Short mmCIF file of C-alpha atoms in Angstrom, two decimals:
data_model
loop_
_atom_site.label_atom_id
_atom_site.label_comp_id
_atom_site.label_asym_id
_atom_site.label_seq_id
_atom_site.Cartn_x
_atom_site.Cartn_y
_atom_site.Cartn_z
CA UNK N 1 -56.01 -18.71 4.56
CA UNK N 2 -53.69 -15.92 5.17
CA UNK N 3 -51.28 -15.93 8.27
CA UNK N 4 -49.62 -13.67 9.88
CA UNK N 5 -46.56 -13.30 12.09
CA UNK N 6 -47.11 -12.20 15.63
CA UNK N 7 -45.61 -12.26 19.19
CA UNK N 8 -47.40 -13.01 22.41
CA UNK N 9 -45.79 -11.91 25.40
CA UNK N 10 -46.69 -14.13 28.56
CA UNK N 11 -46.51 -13.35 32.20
CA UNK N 12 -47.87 -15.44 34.96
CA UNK N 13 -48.24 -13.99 38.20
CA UNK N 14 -49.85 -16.70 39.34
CA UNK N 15 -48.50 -20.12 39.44
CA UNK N 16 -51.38 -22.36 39.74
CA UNK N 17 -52.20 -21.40 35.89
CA UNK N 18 -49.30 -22.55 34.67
CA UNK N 19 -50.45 -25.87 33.54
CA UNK N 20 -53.35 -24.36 31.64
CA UNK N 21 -50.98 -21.92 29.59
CA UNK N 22 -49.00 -24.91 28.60
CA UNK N 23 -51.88 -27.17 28.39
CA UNK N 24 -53.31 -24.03 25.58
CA UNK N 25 -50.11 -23.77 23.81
CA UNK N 26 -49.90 -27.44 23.11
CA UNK N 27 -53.31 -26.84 21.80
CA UNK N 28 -51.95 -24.18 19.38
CA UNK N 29 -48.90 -26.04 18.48
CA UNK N 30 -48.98 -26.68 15.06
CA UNK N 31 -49.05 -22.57 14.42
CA UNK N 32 -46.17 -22.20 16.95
CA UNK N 33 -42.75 -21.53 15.16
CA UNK N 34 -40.63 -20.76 18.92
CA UNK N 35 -41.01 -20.31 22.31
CA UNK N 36 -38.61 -18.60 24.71
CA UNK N 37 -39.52 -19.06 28.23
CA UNK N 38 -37.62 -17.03 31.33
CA UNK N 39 -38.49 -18.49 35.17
CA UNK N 40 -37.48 -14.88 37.54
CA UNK N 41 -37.59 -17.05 40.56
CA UNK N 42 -37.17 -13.36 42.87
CA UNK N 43 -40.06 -12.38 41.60
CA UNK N 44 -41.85 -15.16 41.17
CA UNK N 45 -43.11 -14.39 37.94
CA UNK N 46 -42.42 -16.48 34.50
CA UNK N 47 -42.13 -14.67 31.55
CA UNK N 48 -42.74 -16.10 27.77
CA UNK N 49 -42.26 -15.34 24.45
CA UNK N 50 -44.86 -16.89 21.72
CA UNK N 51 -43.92 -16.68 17.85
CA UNK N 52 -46.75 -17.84 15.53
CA UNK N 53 -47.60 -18.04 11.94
CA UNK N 54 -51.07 -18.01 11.81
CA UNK N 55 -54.29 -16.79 10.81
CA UNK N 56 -55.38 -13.55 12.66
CA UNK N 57 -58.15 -14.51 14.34
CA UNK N 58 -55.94 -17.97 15.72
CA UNK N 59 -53.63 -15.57 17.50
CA UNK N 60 -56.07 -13.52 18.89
CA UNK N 61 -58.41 -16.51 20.38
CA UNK N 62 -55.43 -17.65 22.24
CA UNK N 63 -53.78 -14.25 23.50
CA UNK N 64 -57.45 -14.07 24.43
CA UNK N 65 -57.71 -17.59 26.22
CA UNK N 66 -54.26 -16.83 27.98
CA UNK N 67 -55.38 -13.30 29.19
CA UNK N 68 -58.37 -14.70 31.08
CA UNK N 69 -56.10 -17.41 33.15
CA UNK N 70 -55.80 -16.33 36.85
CA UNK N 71 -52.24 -14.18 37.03
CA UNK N 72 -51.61 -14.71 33.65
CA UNK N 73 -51.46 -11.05 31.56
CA UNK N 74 -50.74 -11.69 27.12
CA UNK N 75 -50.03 -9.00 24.41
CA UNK N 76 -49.73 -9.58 20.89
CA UNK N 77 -47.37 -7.59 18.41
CA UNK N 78 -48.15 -8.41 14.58
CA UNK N 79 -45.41 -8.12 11.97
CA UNK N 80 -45.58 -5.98 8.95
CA UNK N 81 -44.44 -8.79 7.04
CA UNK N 82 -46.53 -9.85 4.10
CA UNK N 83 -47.40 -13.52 3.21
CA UNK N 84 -44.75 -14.83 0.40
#
């Protein structure tokens, strides 16, 4: 199956969903290549960065899953990159 290389930005407003956004990334580990995560403690608000290498319709089930958590807003950005 084909994969491609996207970006989900995380931010969590809220911090009683922050279990369940780590709980679904574990989920989705295996397509994960890096994650970059940034507490901003002044405005209580977390901020994280998602790379994957996966299937289209992978990334966009969990941006999707993440987006519905309480406080918790995703966007993906796809790379132009082909498959090698």
């Amino acid at each position: 199956m084909e994969t491609r290389i996207a970006l989900i930005g995380i931010m969590i407003e809220d911090k009683s969903s922050v279990r369940q956004v780590n709980d679904l990334l574990h989920q989705y580990g295996e397509y994960i290549v890096g994650r970059m995560g940034v507490p901003y403690r002044e405005r209580n608000l977390s901020v994280i960065s998602i790379i994957l290498d996966a299937p289209q319709t992978i990334t966009s089930t969990l941006s999707g899953k993440l987006g519905m958590l309480p406080g918790v807003h995703a966007k993906t950005m796809y790379a132009k990159v082909a498959e090698e």
